Each structure stands twice: as structure tokens, then as C-alpha cells.
Coordinates of C-alpha atoms in Angstrom, one line a residue:
X26 CA 0.0 0.0 0.0
X27 CA 1.3 3.4 -1.0
X28 CA 1.7 6.0 1.8
X29 CA 1.0 9.6 1.0
X30 CA 3.5 12.3 1.9
X31 CA 1.8 15.0 3.9
X32 CA 2.1 18.6 2.9
X33 CA 4.4 19.3 5.8
X34 CA 6.8 16.6 4.9
X35 CA 6.9 17.7 1.2
X36 CA 7.4 21.3 2.3
X37 CA 10.3 20.1 4.5
X38 CA 11.9 18.4 1.5
X39 CA 11.3 21.3 -0.9
X40 CA 12.8 23.8 1.5
X41 CA 15.9 21.7 2.2
X42 CA 19.2 22.9 0.9
X43 CA 19.6 19.7 -1.0
X44 CA 16.3 20.0 -2.8
X45 CA 17.0 23.6 -3.7
X46 CA 20.5 22.8 -4.9
X47 CA 19.7 19.6 -6.8
X48 CA 16.3 20.4 -8.3
X49 CA 15.8 24.2 -8.6
X50 CA 19.4 24.9 -9.7
X51 CA 19.5 22.3 -12.4
X52 CA 16.1 23.5 -13.7
X53 CA 17.6 26.9 -14.1
X54 CA 20.7 25.6 -15.9
X55 CA 18.6 23.5 -18.3
X56 CA 16.4 26.5 -19.0
X57 CA 19.4 28.7 -19.6
X58 CA 20.8 26.2 -22.0
X59 CA 17.6 26.2 -24.0
X60 CA 16.8 22.6 -23.2
X61 CA 13.6 23.1 -21.2
X62 CA 10.7 25.2 -22.5
X63 CA 8.0 24.8 -19.9
X64 CA 5.1 26.4 -21.8
X65 CA 5.5 26.3 -25.5
X66 CA 7.4 23.1 -26.1
X67 CA 9.2 20.3 -24.2
X68 CA 11.5 19.7 -27.1
X69 CA 15.3 20.1 -26.8
X70 CA 17.2 22.3 -29.3
X71 CA 34.3 6.6 -14.0
X72 CA 52.6 1.8 -9.4
X73 CA 50.0 -0.5 -10.4
X74 CA 53.3 -2.1 -10.9
X75 CA 51.7 -5.6 -11.0
X76 CA 49.7 -5.0 -14.1
X77 CA 46.4 -6.9 -14.5
X78 CA 45.3 -7.3 -18.1
X79 CA 42.1 -5.4 -18.1
X80 CA 41.2 -7.0 -21.5
X81 CA 40.2 -10.0 -19.5
X82 CA 37.5 -8.0 -17.6
X83 CA 34.7 -7.1 -20.0
X84 CA 33.4 -3.7 -18.9
X85 CA 30.4 -2.5 -21.0
X86 CA 29.8 1.3 -21.0
X87 CA 26.2 0.9 -20.0
X88 CA 26.1 -2.5 -18.3
X89 CA 24.7 -0.8 -15.2
X90 CA 21.9 0.6 -17.4
X91 CA 21.3 -2.9 -18.8
X92 CA 21.0 -4.2 -15.2
X93 CA 18.5 -1.5 -14.4
X94 CA 16.4 -2.5 -17.4
X95 CA 16.6 -6.1 -16.4
X96 CA 15.2 -5.3 -13.0
X97 CA 12.4 -3.0 -14.2
X98 CA 9.9 -4.2 -16.8
X99 CA 8.5 -1.4 -18.9
X100 CA 5.2 -1.6 -17.1
X101 CA 7.0 -1.0 -13.8
X102 CA 8.9 2.1 -14.9
X103 CA 6.0 4.4 -14.2
X104 CA 3.0 4.4 -11.9
X105 CA 0.7 7.1 -13.2
X106 CA -2.5 8.3 -11.7
X107 CA -5.6 7.8 -13.8
X108 CA -4.9 9.7 -17.0
X109 CA -7.5 10.1 -19.6
X110 CA -7.8 6.5 -20.6
X111 CA -8.0 7.1 -24.3
X112 CA -5.2 9.6 -24.4
X113 CA -3.0 7.3 -22.1
X114 CA -3.7 4.5 -24.6
X115 CA -2.6 6.8 -27.4
X116 CA 0.7 7.4 -25.6
X117 CA 1.3 3.7 -25.1
X118 CA 0.4 2.8 -28.7
X119 CA 2.5 5.4 -30.4
X120 CA 4.8 3.8 -33.0
X121 CA 7.2 6.7 -33.4
X122 CA 8.3 10.0 -31.9
X123 CA 5.9 12.0 -34.0
X124 CA 2.9 10.0 -32.9
X125 CA 4.0 10.1 -29.3
X126 CA 4.4 13.9 -29.3
X127 CA 1.0 14.3 -31.0
X128 CA -0.7 12.2 -28.4
X129 CA 1.0 14.1 -25.6
X130 CA -0.1 17.5 -27.0
X131 CA -3.7 16.2 -27.0
X132 CA -3.4 15.2 -23.4
X133 CA -1.6 18.4 -22.5
X134 CA -4.5 20.5 -23.9
X135 CA -7.0 18.7 -21.7
X136 CA -5.1 19.3 -18.4
X137 CA -4.2 22.2 -16.2
X138 CA -0.5 23.1 -16.4
X139 CA 0.0 22.1 -12.7
X140 CA -2.0 18.9 -12.9
X141 CA 0.0 16.0 -11.5
X142 CA -1.3 13.9 -14.3
X143 CA 0.4 16.1 -16.7
X144 CA 3.6 15.7 -14.8
X145 CA 3.2 11.9 -14.9
X146 CA 2.6 12.1 -18.7
X147 CA 5.8 14.1 -19.1
X148 CA 7.6 11.5 -17.1
X149 CA 6.2 8.7 -19.3
X150 CA 7.1 10.5 -22.6
X151 CA 10.5 11.3 -21.3
X152 CA 11.1 7.7 -20.3
X153 CA 9.9 6.4 -23.7
X154 CA 12.1 8.8 -25.6
X155 CA 15.1 8.0 -23.3
X156 CA 14.7 4.3 -24.1
X157 CA 14.3 4.8 -27.9
X158 CA 17.5 6.2 -29.2
X159 CA 20.3 8.6 -28.4
X160 CA 19.1 11.2 -30.8
X161 CA 16.0 11.8 -28.6
X162 CA 18.0 12.4 -25.4
X163 CA 17.7 16.1 -25.3
X164 CA 13.9 15.9 -26.0
X165 CA 13.7 13.3 -23.2
X166 CA 15.5 15.5 -20.8
X167 CA 13.1 18.4 -21.6
X168 CA 10.2 16.2 -20.6
X169 CA 11.9 14.8 -17.6
X170 CA 12.7 18.3 -16.3
X171 CA 9.2 19.4 -16.9
X172 CA 7.9 16.4 -15.0
X173 CA 10.2 17.2 -12.2
X174 CA 9.0 20.8 -12.0
X175 CA 5.3 19.8 -12.0
X176 CA 5.7 16.9 -9.5
X177 CA 7.9 18.9 -7.3
X178 CA 5.1 21.5 -6.8
X179 CA 2.4 19.0 -6.0
X180 CA 1.8 17.4 -2.6
X181 CA -0.1 14.2 -1.8
X182 CA 1.4 10.9 -2.9
X183 CA 3.6 12.3 -5.7
X184 CA 6.9 11.6 -4.0
X185 CA 7.7 8.3 -5.6
X186 CA 7.0 9.7 -9.1
X187 CA 9.2 12.6 -8.1
X188 CA 12.0 10.1 -7.3
X189 CA 11.4 8.5 -10.8
X190 CA 11.6 11.9 -12.4
X191 CA 14.9 12.7 -10.6
X192 CA 16.3 9.3 -11.6
X193 CA 15.3 9.9 -15.2
X194 CA 17.0 13.3 -15.2
X195 CA 20.1 11.7 -13.6
X196 CA 20.2 8.9 -16.2
X197 CA 19.8 11.2 -19.2
X198 CA 22.3 13.7 -17.8
X199 CA 24.8 10.9 -17.5
X200 CA 24.3 9.8 -21.1
X201 CA 24.9 13.3 -22.3
X202 CA 28.0 13.5 -20.1
X203 CA 26.7 16.0 -17.6
X204 CA 27.9 13.9 -14.8
X205 CA 27.7 16.4 -11.9
X206 CA 24.1 17.2 -12.7
X207 CA 23.4 13.4 -12.8
X208 CA 24.9 12.9 -9.4
X209 CA 23.0 15.8 -7.9
X210 CA 19.6 14.6 -9.2
X211 CA 20.3 11.0 -8.0
X212 CA 21.4 12.2 -4.6
X213 CA 18.2 14.1 -4.1
X214 CA 16.2 11.1 -5.2
X215 CA 18.1 9.0 -2.7
X216 CA 17.4 11.4 0.1
X217 CA 13.7 11.4 -0.7
X218 CA 13.7 7.6 -0.7
X219 CA 15.3 7.7 2.7
X220 CA 12.5 10.0 4.0
X221 CA 9.9 7.7 2.5
X222 CA 11.5 4.7 4.2
X223 CA 11.3 6.4 7.5
X224 CA 7.6 6.9 6.9
X225 CA 7.2 3.2 6.5
X226 CA 7.1 3.1 2.7
X227 CA 7.9 -0.4 1.3
X228 CA 6.8 -2.7 -1.5
X229 CA 7.9 -3.9 -4.9
X230 CA 7.8 -0.5 -6.7
X231 CA 9.7 1.2 -3.8
X232 CA 12.4 -1.5 -3.8
X233 CA 12.7 -1.2 -7.6
X234 CA 13.5 2.5 -7.2
X235 CA 16.0 1.8 -4.4
X236 CA 17.9 -0.6 -6.7
X237 CA 17.6 1.6 -9.8
X238 CA 18.9 4.7 -8.0
X239 CA 22.0 2.7 -6.8
X240 CA 22.6 1.3 -10.3
X241 CA 22.3 4.8 -11.9
X242 CA 24.8 6.1 -9.3
X243 CA 27.2 3.3 -10.2
X244 CA 26.8 3.9 -13.9
X245 CA 27.5 7.6 -13.6
X246 CA 30.5 7.1 -11.3
X247 CA 31.9 4.4 -13.5
X248 CA 31.7 6.7 -16.5
X249 CA 33.5 9.4 -14.5
X250 CA 36.3 6.9 -13.7
X251 CA 35.3 6.6 -10.0
X252 CA 35.3 2.8 -10.0
X253 CA 35.7 2.4 -6.2
X254 CA 32.7 4.7 -5.5
X255 CA 30.7 2.9 -8.2
X256 CA 31.4 -0.5 -6.5
X257 CA 30.0 0.8 -3.3
X258 CA 26.7 1.5 -5.0
X259 CA 26.7 -1.8 -6.8
X260 CA 27.1 -3.6 -3.5
X261 CA 24.1 -1.7 -2.0
X262 CA 22.0 -2.7 -5.0
X263 CA 23.1 -6.3 -4.6
X264 CA 22.2 -6.3 -0.9
X265 CA 18.7 -5.2 -1.7
X266 CA 18.3 -7.8 -4.4
X267 CA 19.5 -10.5 -2.1
X268 CA 16.7 -9.6 0.3
X269 CA 13.9 -9.6 -2.2
X270 CA 14.9 -12.1 -5.0
X271 CA 14.8 -15.8 -5.1
X272 CA 18.4 -17.2 -4.5
X273 CA 18.5 -18.9 -7.8
X274 CA 16.9 -16.2 -10.0
X275 CA 18.7 -15.2 -13.2
X276 CA 18.4 -11.6 -12.2
X277 CA 20.4 -12.3 -9.1
X278 CA 23.0 -14.2 -11.1
X279 CA 23.4 -11.2 -13.4
X280 CA 23.8 -8.9 -10.4
X281 CA 26.4 -11.1 -8.9
X282 CA 28.3 -11.2 -12.2
X283 CA 28.2 -7.4 -12.5
X284 CA 29.5 -6.9 -8.9
X285 CA 32.2 -9.5 -9.4
X286 CA 33.2 -7.7 -12.6
X287 CA 33.4 -4.4 -10.8
X288 CA 35.4 -5.9 -7.9
X289 CA 37.9 -7.3 -10.4
X290 CA 38.1 -3.9 -12.0
X291 CA 39.5 -2.4 -8.8
X292 CA 41.6 -5.6 -8.2
X293 CA 39.5 -6.8 -5.3
X294 CA 39.8 -10.4 -6.5
X295 CA 39.1 -12.0 -3.1
X296 CA 35.6 -10.4 -3.0
X297 CA 35.0 -11.1 -6.7
X298 CA 35.6 -14.8 -6.5
X299 CA 32.6 -16.0 -4.4
X300 CA 30.3 -13.6 -6.3
X301 CA 31.5 -15.0 -9.7
X302 CA 31.1 -18.6 -8.5
X303 CA 27.5 -17.8 -7.4
X304 CA 26.8 -16.3 -10.8
X305 CA 28.3 -19.3 -12.5
X306 CA 26.1 -21.7 -10.5
X307 CA 23.0 -19.7 -11.5
X308 CA 24.0 -19.3 -15.1
X309 CA 24.7 -23.0 -15.5
X310 CA 21.4 -24.0 -13.9
X311 CA 19.3 -21.6 -16.0
X312 CA 21.1 -21.6 -19.3
X313 CA 23.1 -24.8 -19.5
X314 CA 26.8 -25.1 -20.1
X315 CA 27.0 -24.7 -23.9
X316 CA 26.2 -21.0 -24.5
X317 CA 28.0 -17.7 -25.0
X318 CA 26.9 -16.3 -21.6
X319 CA 28.8 -19.2 -20.0
X320 CA 31.9 -18.2 -21.9
X321 CA 31.7 -14.7 -20.5
X322 CA 31.2 -15.8 -16.9
X323 CA 34.0 -18.4 -17.1
X324 CA 36.3 -15.9 -18.8
X325 CA 35.7 -13.5 -15.9
X326 CA 36.3 -16.3 -13.4
X327 CA 39.6 -17.0 -15.2
X328 CA 40.6 -13.4 -14.9
X329 CA 39.9 -13.4 -11.2
X330 CA 42.0 -16.6 -10.7
X331 CA 44.8 -14.9 -12.6
X332 CA 44.5 -11.9 -10.2
X333 CA 44.7 -14.2 -7.3
X334 CA 47.8 -15.9 -8.7
X335 CA 45.8 -19.2 -9.3
X336 CA 47.0 -19.7 -12.8
X337 CA 46.2 -23.5 -13.0
X338 CA 42.6 -22.7 -12.1
X339 CA 42.5 -19.9 -14.7
X340 CA 43.8 -22.3 -17.3
X341 CA 41.0 -24.7 -16.5
X342 CA 38.4 -22.0 -17.0
X343 CA 40.1 -21.1 -20.3
X344 CA 39.8 -24.7 -21.5
X345 CA 36.1 -24.7 -20.7
X346 CA 35.7 -21.5 -22.8
X347 CA 37.6 -22.9 -25.7
X348 CA 35.5 -26.0 -25.8
X349 CA 32.2 -24.0 -25.8
X350 CA 33.4 -21.6 -28.5
X351 CA 34.5 -24.5 -30.7
X352 CA 31.1 -26.1 -30.4
X353 CA 29.5 -22.7 -31.3
X354 CA 31.8 -22.1 -34.2
X355 CA 32.8 -18.6 -32.8
X356 CA 36.2 -18.3 -34.5
X357 CA 37.0 -14.7 -33.7
X358 CA 36.2 -15.1 -30.0
X359 CA 38.2 -18.3 -29.9
X360 CA 41.3 -16.4 -31.1
X361 CA 41.2 -14.1 -28.1
X362 CA 40.6 -17.0 -25.7
X363 CA 43.7 -18.8 -27.2
X364 CA 45.8 -15.6 -26.6
X365 CA 44.6 -15.5 -23.0
X366 CA 45.6 -19.2 -22.7
X367 CA 49.1 -18.3 -23.9
X368 CA 49.3 -15.5 -21.3
X369 CA 48.4 -17.8 -18.5
X370 CA 50.9 -20.4 -19.8
X371 CA 53.6 -17.6 -19.7
X372 CA 52.6 -16.9 -16.0
X373 CA 53.2 -20.6 -15.4
X374 CA 56.6 -20.6 -17.1
X375 CA 55.4 -22.9 -19.9
X376 CA 57.0 -20.8 -22.6
X377 CA 57.2 -23.5 -25.3
X378 CA 53.4 -24.2 -25.1
X379 CA 52.7 -20.5 -25.1
X380 CA 54.8 -19.9 -28.2
X381 CA 53.2 -22.8 -30.1
X382 CA 49.7 -21.4 -29.4
X383 CA 50.7 -17.9 -30.4
X384 CA 52.2 -19.0 -33.7
X385 CA 49.0 -20.9 -34.5
X386 CA 46.9 -17.7 -33.6
X387 CA 49.1 -15.5 -35.9
X388 CA 48.5 -17.8 -38.8
X389 CA 44.7 -17.4 -38.4
X390 CA 44.7 -13.6 -38.1
X391 CA 44.6 -10.8 -40.6
X392 CA 47.7 -8.6 -41.1
X393 CA 46.1 -5.6 -39.4
X394 CA 43.9 -7.2 -36.8
X395 CA 43.6 -6.5 -33.1
X396 CA 44.2 -10.3 -32.4
X397 CA 47.4 -10.2 -34.3
X398 CA 48.7 -7.3 -32.2
X399 CA 47.8 -9.0 -29.0
X400 CA 49.5 -12.2 -30.1
X401 CA 52.7 -10.4 -31.0
X402 CA 52.8 -8.7 -27.6
X403 CA 52.4 -12.0 -25.9
X404 CA 55.1 -13.5 -28.1
X405 CA 57.4 -10.7 -27.1
X406 CA 56.8 -11.6 -23.5
X407 CA 57.8 -15.2 -24.2
X408 CA 61.0 -14.1 -26.0
X409 CA 61.8 -11.7 -23.2
X410 CA 61.7 -14.4 -20.6
X411 CA 63.8 -16.6 -22.8
X412 CA 66.4 -13.7 -22.9
X413 CA 66.0 -13.3 -26.7
X414 CA 65.7 -9.5 -26.3
X415 CA 66.3 -8.6 -30.0
X416 CA 63.5 -10.9 -31.1
X417 CA 61.3 -9.6 -28.4
X418 CA 61.8 -6.0 -29.6
X419 CA 61.1 -7.1 -33.1
X420 CA 57.7 -8.4 -32.1
X421 CA 57.0 -5.2 -30.2
X422 CA 57.9 -3.1 -33.2
X423 CA 55.5 -5.1 -35.4
X424 CA 52.8 -4.6 -32.7
X425 CA 53.3 -0.8 -32.7
X426 CA 53.2 -0.6 -36.5
X427 CA 49.8 -2.3 -36.5
X428 CA 48.6 -0.2 -33.6
X429 CA 49.4 3.0 -35.4
X430 CA 46.8 2.0 -38.0
X431 CA 44.3 0.9 -35.4
X432 CA 44.6 4.0 -33.1
X433 CA 41.5 5.8 -34.4
X434 CA 39.4 2.6 -34.4
X435 CA 39.7 1.3 -30.9
X436 CA 41.4 3.8 -28.7
X437 CA 40.8 2.0 -25.3
X438 CA 42.4 -1.2 -26.4
X439 CA 45.1 0.6 -28.2
X440 CA 46.0 2.5 -25.1
X441 CA 46.0 -0.7 -23.0
X442 CA 48.2 -2.4 -25.5
X443 CA 50.6 0.5 -25.7
X444 CA 50.9 0.4 -21.9
X445 CA 51.7 -3.3 -22.0
X446 CA 54.3 -2.7 -24.7
X447 CA 55.9 0.1 -22.7
X448 CA 56.2 -2.1 -19.6
X449 CA 58.1 -4.7 -21.7
X450 CA 60.5 -2.0 -23.0
X451 CA 60.9 -0.9 -19.4
X452 CA 61.8 -4.4 -18.3
X453 CA 64.5 -4.4 -21.1
X454 CA 65.9 -1.1 -19.7
X455 CA 64.7 0.8 -22.7
X456 CA 63.5 3.6 -20.5
X457 CA 63.1 6.4 -23.1
X458 CA 61.0 4.2 -25.4
X459 CA 58.9 3.1 -22.5
X460 CA 58.3 6.7 -21.4
X461 CA 57.5 7.8 -25.0
X462 CA 54.9 5.0 -25.3
X463 CA 53.4 5.9 -21.9
X464 CA 52.9 9.5 -23.1
X465 CA 51.1 8.2 -26.2
X466 CA 49.0 6.1 -23.8
X467 CA 48.1 9.1 -21.7
X468 CA 47.1 11.1 -24.8
X469 CA 44.6 8.4 -25.6
X470 CA 43.3 7.7 -22.1
X471 CA 42.7 11.4 -21.3
X472 CA 39.9 11.4 -23.8
X473 CA 38.1 8.4 -22.1
X474 CA 36.7 9.4 -18.6
X475 CA 35.8 5.8 -17.7
X476 CA 39.5 4.8 -18.0
X477 CA 40.7 7.1 -15.2
X478 CA 41.9 4.1 -13.3
X479 CA 44.3 3.2 -16.1
X480 CA 45.3 6.8 -16.5
X481 CA 46.3 6.8 -12.8
X482 CA 48.4 3.7 -13.3
X483 CA 50.2 5.2 -16.3
X484 CA 50.9 8.4 -14.4
X485 CA 52.3 6.3 -11.5
X486 CA 54.5 4.2 -13.6
X487 CA 55.8 7.1 -15.8
X488 CA 56.4 9.2 -12.6
X489 CA 58.5 6.3 -11.1
X490 CA 60.5 6.0 -14.4
X491 CA 61.2 9.7 -14.5
X492 CA 62.3 9.6 -10.9
X493 CA 64.5 6.6 -11.5
X494 CA 66.2 8.3 -14.4
X495 CA 66.9 11.4 -12.4
X496 CA 64.2 13.7 -13.8
X497 CA 62.7 14.6 -10.5
X498 CA 61.1 17.9 -11.6
X499 CA 59.2 16.0 -14.3
X500 CA 58.3 13.1 -12.0
X501 CA 56.5 15.1 -9.4
X502 CA 53.5 16.3 -11.5
X503 CA 53.1 12.8 -12.9
X504 CA 53.1 11.2 -9.5
X505 CA 50.7 13.9 -8.1
X506 CA 48.3 13.2 -10.9
X507 CA 48.7 9.4 -10.2
X508 CA 47.7 10.0 -6.5
X509 CA 44.6 11.9 -7.5
X510 CA 43.5 9.4 -10.1
X511 CA 44.3 6.2 -8.2
X512 CA 42.5 7.4 -5.0
X513 CA 39.4 8.2 -7.0
X514 CA 39.4 4.9 -8.9
X515 CA 40.6 2.4 -6.3
X516 CA 39.9 4.0 -2.9
X517 CA 42.2 5.4 -0.2
X518 CA 43.9 2.1 0.8
X519 CA 44.8 0.4 -2.5
X520 CA 48.4 -0.8 -2.8
X521 CA 48.9 1.0 -6.1
X522 CA 48.2 4.3 -4.3
X523 CA 50.7 3.3 -1.7
X524 CA 53.5 3.0 -4.2
X525 CA 52.5 6.3 -5.8
X526 CA 52.7 8.0 -2.3
X527 CA 56.1 6.3 -1.7
X528 CA 57.6 7.5 -5.0
X529 CA 56.1 11.0 -4.6
X530 CA 57.7 11.1 -1.1
X531 CA 61.0 10.1 -2.5
X532 CA 60.7 12.9 -5.1
X533 CA 59.8 15.5 -2.5
X534 CA 62.8 14.3 -0.4
X535 CA 65.2 14.9 -3.3
X536 CA 63.6 18.3 -3.9
X537 CA 64.2 19.0 -0.1
X538 CA 60.5 19.4 0.5
X539 CA 61.0 17.4 3.7
X540 CA 57.6 18.0 5.4
X541 CA 55.7 17.0 2.3
X542 CA 58.0 14.0 1.8
X543 CA 57.3 12.7 5.4
X544 CA 53.6 13.2 4.9
X545 CA 53.6 11.1 1.6
X546 CA 55.9 8.4 3.0
X547 CA 53.8 7.9 6.2
X548 CA 50.7 7.5 4.0
X549 CA 52.6 5.0 1.8
X550 CA 53.8 3.1 4.9
X551 CA 50.3 2.5 6.2
X552 CA 49.0 1.3 2.8
X553 CA 52.0 -0.9 1.9
X554 CA 52.1 -2.5 5.3
X555 CA 48.4 -3.2 5.3
X556 CA 48.7 -4.7 1.8
X557 CA 51.9 -6.7 2.1
X558 CA 52.9 -6.8 5.8
X559 CA 55.6 -4.9 7.7
X560 CA 58.3 -7.4 6.7
X561 CA 57.8 -6.9 3.0
X562 CA 60.8 -5.3 1.3
X563 CA 58.8 -2.3 0.1
X564 CA 57.5 -1.7 3.6
X565 CA 61.1 -1.7 5.0
X566 CA 62.3 0.5 2.2
X567 CA 59.5 3.0 3.0
X568 CA 60.6 3.0 6.6
X569 CA 64.1 3.7 5.5
X570 CA 63.0 6.7 3.5
X571 CA 61.1 8.0 6.5
X572 CA 64.1 7.7 8.7
X573 CA 66.2 9.5 6.0
X574 CA 63.6 12.3 5.8
X575 CA 63.6 12.8 9.6
X576 CA 67.4 12.7 9.6
X577 CA 67.7 15.4 7.0
X578 CA 65.2 17.5 8.9
X579 CA 67.2 17.1 12.1
X580 CA 64.5 15.2 14.0
X581 CA 67.0 12.6 15.2
X582 CA 64.8 10.9 17.8
X583 CA 62.2 10.1 15.1
X584 CA 64.9 9.1 12.6
X585 CA 66.4 6.6 15.1
X586 CA 63.0 5.2 15.9
X587 CA 62.3 4.4 12.2
X588 CA 65.9 3.3 11.6
X589 CA 65.4 0.8 14.4
X590 CA 62.2 -0.5 12.7
X591 CA 64.3 -1.1 9.6
X592 CA 66.9 -3.1 11.6
X593 CA 64.3 -5.2 13.3
X594 CA 62.6 -6.0 10.1
X595 CA 65.8 -6.9 8.2
X596 CA 66.7 -9.2 11.1
X597 CA 63.5 -11.1 10.3
X598 CA 65.0 -11.8 6.8
X599 CA 68.3 -13.1 8.1
X600 CA 70.6 -14.6 6.8
X601 CA 69.4 -13.6 3.3
X602 CA 69.5 -9.9 4.0
X603 CA 72.8 -9.7 5.8
X604 CA 74.1 -6.8 3.6
X605 CA 70.9 -4.8 4.1
X606 CA 71.0 -5.4 7.9
X607 CA 74.6 -4.4 8.1
X608 CA 73.9 -1.1 6.3
X609 CA 70.8 -0.4 8.4
X610 CA 72.9 -0.9 11.6
X611 CA 75.7 1.4 10.2
X612 CA 73.1 4.2 9.5
X613 CA 71.8 3.9 13.1
X614 CA 75.3 4.3 14.4
X615 CA 75.7 7.4 12.3
X616 CA 72.5 8.8 13.7
X617 CA 73.8 8.3 17.2
X618 CA 77.0 10.1 16.3
X619 CA 74.8 13.0 14.9
X620 CA 73.0 13.2 18.2
X621 CA 76.3 13.2 20.1
X622 CA 77.5 16.1 17.9
X623 CA 80.2 14.3 16.0
X624 CA 81.3 16.3 13.0
X625 CA 82.2 13.1 11.1
X626 CA 78.7 11.6 11.3
X627 CA 77.0 11.1 7.9
X628 CA 73.3 10.4 7.6
X629 CA 71.5 9.5 5.4
X630 CA 73.7 7.4 3.0
X631 CA 73.2 9.7 0.1
X632 CA 74.9 12.5 2.1
X633 CA 78.3 10.9 1.8
X634 CA 80.8 12.8 -0.3
X635 CA 80.7 11.8 -3.9
X636 CA 84.3 10.5 -3.8
X637 CA 83.5 8.2 -1.0
X638 CA 80.3 7.0 -2.7
X639 CA 82.4 6.0 -5.7

């Protein structure tokens, strides 16, 4: 049973800062832009130094929108009051945009401009236009905003339709890349839903909106490159679905797959695995084993196993995929699966098997195909690990030649492949070539908002290379950009962000920005220790840099405290780290001499005279 919102509650909502900011302000901006014409016409005039191959994770630009559509049947998208039955039927039966607008004008002429039924009709027309085609988006937005204005003025039980209007505005704004307006509309809808829930509102339609709002949040944030934030919304939507859906429903299976995919996208493989297995169980029960959908879910499961370092399990999933694709005669898809198999075999050190598979793939590909590029890159990896560096570079050169012709066709995959090639050049100490390719990758990724996570990884890696090759001034802006992008994409505690903080701290230390260096290094220490443990070499190295920074600043008590941490941790590695332990003890002794005022004391190590360092 629907619960009406009293005039006092609606007044409270309308007078809130959020409502004013998120509804009234966007209305004015849309009007100023000429999109909304309330009287005459509604027409419009989102160091990852351990690189995970994102080609194994199949993000679709609007897969959250697909999930929304799967949850809401067309008949559930609106809940209009009693419109004029014949005119409502005309809206429903319209075969094209012209008929729809003609039916709406007839309805509009029969109603007062503030009639809630007119608002609901605007909402219905906007929703239909939104679902038809991208060319109708501005018209759809005009109707959605008009619905929002009418429904926002009315009291009674109009609050759930108001939520729907806000969601529609948010969805359309997202598709036309007005992401901030999208988030503002969705946030207001979310607040209204919270007020309704406090009033005791419940039921199927209400839960549909709760889920839809979370999915639209996720879609917008994903397209802004905010994958971590998008994942939080996907989790909330999944929690609601788990409460109201049958445990073996296909819809729940799709939701588990989407959340598993999003988890893998931010490298949360441990969380992704059980969700993907749940989706696999449902898919298999509902669809059977031999279908394209099962290939997708098993391919995702394989990528998750790779992320967890479980390469044998990944290879098993790959074999399932190959068998299904062979039975379905899907030759193009099979080539990509065979390349993935070769990459897993490389991870397992089975270089001969990988090379045989890749040679077979190359024989089946066209001279300027994407599959051929990927096969050459994987072949370069094999040759690198076999220490055939000249041959490896030859494969990479051929890959780049093809990519130069594909660059305008598939910029996302081209960018990912350039990044992979650059890392191979880096491993071969071809630093200038690696940096050049990273710059090309950045130029491509900067045009793709949803690839901000990859942009952050490239900035981090390039910043580290610039720092390593002595170009500190150039490294700092790259590392600062990496910190911003990685935090947005992966959250505040991800290991890749920890490495970016560490290298930025090192750069600040070299530039004698000691306070900034200590701040970055302490942040890095917390993240890296949480990710890898305090005995990990990167954790110890970070502690050493912190000790160095405090020593340079003259805070010898703090320097000695962190230097002692370094000694204690290297002792845990004995006898394999005897040289590192001896150096750490020597540095602590130098610190003690500093405190005692000895003029011969030298700390940190890089303060030694150049002649002695040699």
C-alpha cells in the first residue's frame, strides 16, 4: 500500500538545501541552456606495478543501465495516476516519436499546467524517448525536467513519481556526459527515498526504485572513472536484491556477475571470486553449459583466478571457454581465448606451449587485426623471458606498426596495449622508449573518462621511471596526478596508491620538501604495510626513506625510531638480508653520532661525499 507524503513533509523536502540545490538549480541551468521550454514546447534544441590485463575484464559502457532495465519491466517504470484512458492509450500505442508527441499534445490540452497527471505524462514520454535512441536524449531531458517541476510543486502521494523523475533526469544527464548534474539529481532522489522509508514506505515498486537509484549512481560514477565509488553503489543494490529475490533467480545471477566484474576492475579479487562462483552456479542451472553467456562468466572467473595468482585454475576455465566456442563455431572469440591461454601459460613458465599457441593464432589472423597485435605482444613476453631481447623488440615493433593504423578505431584497447608494450620495454631497460609509449597512452586515455583508473596507473609508472632516471622535476606532477586518479578509482587504501605515495615522497625528499616527503611516506607506509605486511621489502624501504627524511630535517629521535624499525625487520629476513641489515645498523650508528654532535657523522647514506660513494 502506498503511503502519502503529507504537505508538511513535502514542504520540508522542498525547502531543504539539497532540494533547492539539486532540483531548482538544475532546472535553471537547463532552461538557460535552452533545453527546457515549460510552456510552448518540451523539445530540446568513472605503481599498479603488478599489471592486471584489463582486457580479461569485459566492462560495458552501459552495463549498469542494462542491469536497471533487467530489473524494471516497462510496465513498472512508471506508476501514473488515472490519466484520460483514451489519451493514455494513445501514448502507449504510439509507433514513433511524432505519434508520441501528437498524443502528448492532445493530453496536455485537456489538463491544467499544474495537474499532477500532466507531470506523470511528461515523465512517461521522457522515459519512452530515453529508451528509444540517443538522438532523442535532449527531448527526453526536456520532458523529464518538466515532469520534475510539476511533480515537485504537488503534494499528496507524488513523492515516488518525483523520485522517478529525478532518476530519469540523472540517467539522461549521465548519457549526455553532464555527470555532476546526474549525481545531484540522483542524490536528491536517494534522500527522498530515505524519507519515504522512515515513513514506512515499502513494497515492490519502492524496492525497484531503491535498486535503480543505486545502479544509476554506479553507472555515472563508473563513466567518471570513479570505480571504487561505483562499486559501493553496486554492493548496496546487490544487498537489496538478495533480500527480495529468489536465491536462484537469473536476475540475481546477473547482479552477482556485475558486482564480481566491478570488484575485479578495482583488483578486489578475493571479494570477486565467491560472487562470480555464485553467478556461475545460477547461469549453469538456468542456461546450461554450452552458451555464449557461460563463456563470458568463465572468462571473468579465469581473470579473477589470474589476479589471485591461481593460474592453473585460470587455465581450467580457459579450457572450458575454448570447448564452448569451438562447439558454437565462434572463431573470432576463440582467437582471443587462445591468446589468453598463452598469457596464462607464460605466467606458469610454460614458454614452449605458449609460443606454439601464439604461432597458431598468428597464422589465423589478418595482417592488421587486433588479435594479431595481442598475439605479437604475448610472443614478445615469451621471448623476453627466454632472454631473446632482440627478437622480443622485433615483435613489439610489429605490434606498434599495426597499432598506429588501429589507433583511431579502438582507442581504449590501443591504449591498454601501448601500456603493456611500454612495460616490456621498461623491463628491457629501454626507458626512453617506455616513457614515450606511456605519453602516447596518456594522450589516448585522457579522452576516455571511464578509463581514469588506467590513467592513474600510467601516471604512477611514468612518474616512477622519471624519478628513477633522475628527472625529479618532471616526475612530481606525474606522481601527483597518479595519486589523485588512483585514489578516485581504487579507494584510499589500495596498494597502487601506496606505491604512488612512496615515490612521490622520494621525489619531494630529493627536492628538499621534507615535510611533504614525510607526509607522503607515512601514508605510503600505512597502505603498503596493510597490503603486504611490515616485513615486505617495500615496507622496509619505505621506513628507511622516512628515517632519512627525519634525519635530513634534524629530528633525530624520530629518525632513530624508524631506523630501528628497519633493523628489526631486516633481522626477520636473516641470513638472506645480511648486507641490508649491516647497512641499516651502520646508519643507526651514524644517527647516534649525529645526536652526540660528532662532525664526522654522515646520515642518510646519500649525504656521503661523492668521492666516498664511488
